[in-house]
Amino acid sequence: MVERHGAAHATGFDVERPVIETARQRAAARGLSDRANFVQAPPGPLPFADASFDVVFSKDALLHVPDKDGLFAEIFRVLKPGGVFAASNWMISHDGEPSPEMKAYVAAEGLSFTMASPSRYAQAMRRAGFADVSVRDRNPWYREVAREELARLKGPLYPVVAAAVGAAYVDKNIRTWEAMQKVLDSGEHRPTHLRGRKPVG
């Protein structure tokens, strides 16, 4: 945000301390410590005052938060009037019981996914007070990107990556990527872009 997009200042937030420590080291190595700071806190209310930010941006993290209404109420709270929220996030095409293929993919990832549908996210944003809510489906693009990445990992990249991290780790990631490809191809897995604005007044 600072280095590539000209943000005057950026605050990074994560619940995981190693992520924050790595971010601080990378900012310092790039000479950006005076324009970027990083905050680690447990899940729950965001540790920022009301109307703190012009922009809130999230990349593929919202799926880990079960309470979507509470999540967007907090994001709305910390935005300044006129501020913009933008995110990419992994979603599911529906809010019913996931298919066996989706359950297999989530199990392969081994992460705390609490996916919801794009419509559920949009509903939570509007309930929080966001205006100009937009939802952009990225499944058609990402399923082809993932297919190409999987082919490279199974092919020319395999020996290089296996030498760096071990064949067992690469094999596990290939199995995970194969499980993900199934739900991308079926359309149940919906990588999606979100955007909304906090009204002025």
CSV table of C-alpha atoms in Angstrom, one decimal:
chain,number,residue,atom,x,y,z
A,1,MET,CA,0.0,0.0,0.0
A,2,VAL,CA,2.8,2.4,0.9
A,3,GLU,CA,5.5,1.3,-1.5
A,4,ARG,CA,3.4,0.5,-4.6
A,5,HIS,CA,0.2,2.6,-4.2
A,6,GLY,CA,1.4,5.8,-2.5
A,7,ALA,CA,-0.4,5.5,0.8
A,8,ALA,CA,0.8,8.2,3.2
A,9,HIS,CA,0.6,5.7,6.1
A,10,ALA,CA,-0.6,2.1,6.5
A,11,THR,CA,-1.4,0.1,9.6
A,12,GLY,CA,-1.2,-3.7,9.3
A,13,PHE,CA,-3.3,-5.9,11.6
A,14,ASP,CA,-3.2,-9.6,12.3
A,15,VAL,CA,-4.0,-12.0,15.1
A,16,GLU,CA,-0.8,-14.0,14.5
A,17,ARG,CA,2.4,-12.6,16.1
A,18,PRO,CA,4.8,-14.2,13.6
A,19,VAL,CA,3.0,-12.5,10.8
A,20,ILE,CA,3.3,-9.1,12.5
A,21,GLU,CA,7.0,-9.6,13.3
A,22,THR,CA,7.8,-10.6,9.7
A,23,ALA,CA,5.9,-7.5,8.4
A,24,ARG,CA,7.9,-5.2,10.7
A,25,GLN,CA,11.2,-6.7,9.5
A,26,ARG,CA,10.2,-6.4,5.8
A,27,ALA,CA,9.1,-2.8,6.3
A,28,ALA,CA,12.3,-1.9,8.1
A,29,ALA,CA,14.4,-3.6,5.3
A,30,ARG,CA,12.6,-1.4,2.7
A,31,GLY,CA,13.0,1.8,4.8
A,32,LEU,CA,9.3,2.1,5.4
A,33,SER,CA,9.0,1.9,9.2
A,34,ASP,CA,8.1,5.6,9.4
A,35,ARG,CA,5.1,5.1,7.1
A,36,ALA,CA,3.9,1.7,8.3
A,37,ASN,CA,3.1,0.2,11.6
A,38,PHE,CA,1.8,-3.2,12.6
A,39,VAL,CA,-0.6,-4.3,15.4
A,40,GLN,CA,-1.2,-7.8,16.7
A,41,ALA,CA,-4.2,-8.5,18.9
A,42,PRO,CA,-6.5,-11.5,19.6
A,43,PRO,CA,-9.7,-12.1,17.6
A,44,GLY,CA,-12.5,-9.8,18.6
A,45,PRO,CA,-13.2,-6.0,18.5
A,46,LEU,CA,-10.6,-4.2,16.4
A,47,PRO,CA,-8.1,-2.3,18.6
A,48,PHE,CA,-8.6,1.0,16.9
A,49,ALA,CA,-10.6,4.1,17.7
A,50,ASP,CA,-13.8,5.1,15.8
A,51,ALA,CA,-13.2,6.7,12.4
A,52,SER,CA,-9.4,5.9,12.4
A,53,PHE,CA,-8.9,5.0,8.7
A,54,ASP,CA,-9.6,6.3,5.2
A,55,VAL,CA,-9.4,2.8,3.7
A,56,VAL,CA,-9.8,-0.7,5.2
A,57,PHE,CA,-8.3,-3.4,2.9
A,58,SER,CA,-8.3,-7.2,3.5
A,59,LYS,CA,-6.9,-10.0,1.5
A,60,ASP,CA,-8.3,-13.5,2.0
A,61,ALA,CA,-8.8,-13.2,5.8
A,62,LEU,CA,-12.5,-12.5,6.3
A,63,LEU,CA,-13.3,-16.2,5.9
A,64,HIS,CA,-11.7,-16.9,9.3
A,65,VAL,CA,-14.2,-14.8,11.2
A,66,PRO,CA,-17.5,-16.6,12.0
A,67,ASP,CA,-19.6,-13.5,12.9
A,68,LYS,CA,-19.9,-11.7,9.6
A,69,ASP,CA,-22.3,-9.1,11.0
A,70,GLY,CA,-20.0,-8.3,13.9
A,71,LEU,CA,-17.0,-8.2,11.5
A,72,PHE,CA,-18.6,-5.6,9.3
A,73,ALA,CA,-19.9,-3.5,12.2
A,74,GLU,CA,-16.3,-3.2,13.4
A,75,ILE,CA,-14.9,-2.4,10.0
A,76,PHE,CA,-17.6,0.3,9.5
A,77,ARG,CA,-16.8,1.7,13.0
A,78,VAL,CA,-13.1,2.2,12.3
A,79,LEU,CA,-13.7,3.8,8.9
A,80,LYS,CA,-13.9,7.6,8.6
A,81,PRO,CA,-17.1,9.0,6.9
A,82,GLY,CA,-16.6,8.7,3.2
A,83,GLY,CA,-14.0,5.9,3.8
A,84,VAL,CA,-13.8,2.9,1.6
A,85,PHE,CA,-13.7,-0.8,2.4
A,86,ALA,CA,-12.2,-3.2,-0.2
A,87,ALA,CA,-11.3,-6.9,0.1
A,88,SER,CA,-10.7,-10.1,-1.7
A,89,ASN,CA,-12.1,-13.2,0.1
A,90,TRP,CA,-12.8,-16.9,-0.5
A,91,MET,CA,-16.4,-17.7,-0.3
A,92,ILE,CA,-18.8,-20.5,-0.9
A,93,SER,CA,-21.6,-20.2,-3.5
A,94,HIS,CA,-24.4,-20.9,-0.9
A,95,ASP,CA,-25.1,-20.9,2.8
A,96,GLY,CA,-26.3,-24.5,3.1
A,97,GLU,CA,-24.4,-27.6,3.9
A,98,PRO,CA,-21.1,-27.8,2.1
A,99,SER,CA,-20.7,-30.6,-0.4
A,100,PRO,CA,-18.4,-33.5,0.4
A,101,GLU,CA,-15.9,-32.1,-2.1
A,102,MET,CA,-15.9,-28.7,-0.3
A,103,LYS,CA,-15.5,-30.4,3.1
A,104,ALA,CA,-12.6,-32.4,1.7
A,105,TYR,CA,-10.9,-29.2,0.5
A,106,VAL,CA,-11.4,-27.4,3.8
A,107,ALA,CA,-10.0,-30.5,5.7
A,108,ALA,CA,-7.0,-30.5,3.3
A,109,GLU,CA,-6.3,-26.9,4.0
A,110,GLY,CA,-6.4,-27.5,7.8
A,111,LEU,CA,-7.5,-24.0,8.5
A,112,SER,CA,-10.5,-22.5,10.3
A,113,PHE,CA,-12.6,-21.6,7.3
A,114,THR,CA,-16.1,-20.2,8.1
A,115,MET,CA,-17.1,-19.5,4.5
A,116,ALA,CA,-20.3,-17.7,3.6
A,117,SER,CA,-21.9,-16.8,0.3
A,118,PRO,CA,-21.3,-13.5,-1.5
A,119,SER,CA,-25.0,-12.6,-0.8
A,120,ARG,CA,-24.4,-13.2,2.9
A,121,TYR,CA,-21.4,-10.9,2.9
A,122,ALA,CA,-23.3,-8.2,1.0
A,123,GLN,CA,-26.2,-8.5,3.5
A,124,ALA,CA,-23.8,-8.1,6.4
A,125,MET,CA,-22.2,-5.0,4.8
A,126,ARG,CA,-25.5,-3.3,4.2
A,127,ARG,CA,-26.7,-4.1,7.8
A,128,ALA,CA,-23.5,-2.4,9.1
A,129,GLY,CA,-24.4,0.7,7.1
A,130,PHE,CA,-22.2,0.4,4.0
A,131,ALA,CA,-23.4,2.1,0.8
A,132,ASP,CA,-22.5,1.4,-2.8
A,133,VAL,CA,-21.8,-2.3,-2.0
A,134,SER,CA,-20.4,-4.2,-4.9
A,135,VAL,CA,-19.6,-7.9,-5.2
A,136,ARG,CA,-17.4,-9.2,-8.0
A,137,ASP,CA,-17.2,-13.0,-8.7
A,138,ARG,CA,-13.6,-14.0,-9.5
A,139,ASN,CA,-14.1,-17.7,-9.9
A,140,PRO,CA,-13.8,-17.8,-13.7
A,141,TRP,CA,-10.4,-16.1,-13.5
A,142,TYR,CA,-9.0,-17.9,-10.4
A,143,ARG,CA,-10.0,-21.4,-11.4
A,144,GLU,CA,-7.7,-21.1,-14.5
A,145,VAL,CA,-4.9,-19.4,-12.5
A,146,ALA,CA,-5.1,-22.3,-10.0
A,147,ARG,CA,-5.1,-24.9,-12.7
A,148,GLU,CA,-1.9,-23.4,-14.2
A,149,GLU,CA,-0.2,-23.1,-10.8
A,150,LEU,CA,-1.1,-26.7,-10.0
A,151,ALA,CA,0.4,-27.9,-13.4
A,152,ARG,CA,3.6,-25.9,-12.7
A,153,LEU,CA,3.9,-27.3,-9.2
A,154,LYS,CA,3.4,-30.9,-10.5
A,155,GLY,CA,5.8,-30.3,-13.4
A,156,PRO,CA,8.8,-28.0,-13.7
A,157,LEU,CA,8.6,-26.4,-10.3
A,158,TYR,CA,8.4,-29.7,-8.4
A,159,PRO,CA,12.1,-30.5,-8.1
A,160,VAL,CA,13.0,-26.9,-7.2
A,161,VAL,CA,10.4,-26.5,-4.5
A,162,ALA,CA,11.0,-30.0,-3.2
A,163,ALA,CA,14.7,-29.2,-2.8
A,164,ALA,CA,13.8,-26.1,-0.8
A,165,VAL,CA,11.0,-27.4,1.5
A,166,GLY,CA,10.9,-31.2,1.1
A,167,ALA,CA,8.9,-33.5,-1.2
A,168,ALA,CA,6.4,-34.4,1.5
A,169,TYR,CA,5.4,-30.8,1.9
A,170,VAL,CA,5.1,-30.3,-1.8
A,171,ASP,CA,3.0,-33.5,-2.2
A,172,LYS,CA,0.6,-32.3,0.6
A,173,ASN,CA,0.1,-28.9,-1.2
A,174,ILE,CA,-0.5,-30.7,-4.5
A,175,ARG,CA,-3.3,-32.8,-2.9
A,176,THR,CA,-4.8,-29.6,-1.3
A,177,TRP,CA,-4.6,-27.8,-4.7
A,178,GLU,CA,-6.3,-30.8,-6.4
A,179,ALA,CA,-9.1,-30.7,-3.8
A,180,MET,CA,-9.5,-26.9,-4.3
A,181,GLN,CA,-9.6,-27.3,-8.1
A,182,LYS,CA,-12.6,-29.6,-7.9
A,183,VAL,CA,-14.7,-27.0,-6.0
A,184,LEU,CA,-13.5,-24.2,-8.2
A,185,ASP,CA,-14.5,-26.2,-11.3
A,186,SER,CA,-17.9,-27.0,-9.7
A,187,GLY,CA,-18.5,-23.4,-8.9
A,188,GLU,CA,-19.0,-24.0,-5.2
A,189,HIS,CA,-15.7,-22.2,-4.3
A,190,ARG,CA,-16.2,-18.5,-5.1
A,191,PRO,CA,-13.2,-16.2,-4.8
A,192,THR,CA,-14.8,-12.8,-4.6
A,193,HIS,CA,-14.0,-9.1,-4.5
A,194,LEU,CA,-16.0,-6.8,-2.1
A,195,ARG,CA,-16.3,-3.1,-2.0
A,196,GLY,CA,-18.3,-0.6,0.0
A,197,ARG,CA,-18.3,3.0,1.2
A,198,LYS,CA,-19.2,4.5,4.6
A,199,PRO,CA,-21.6,7.3,3.9
A,200,VAL,CA,-20.8,10.9,4.9
A,201,GLY,CA,-23.2,12.1,7.6
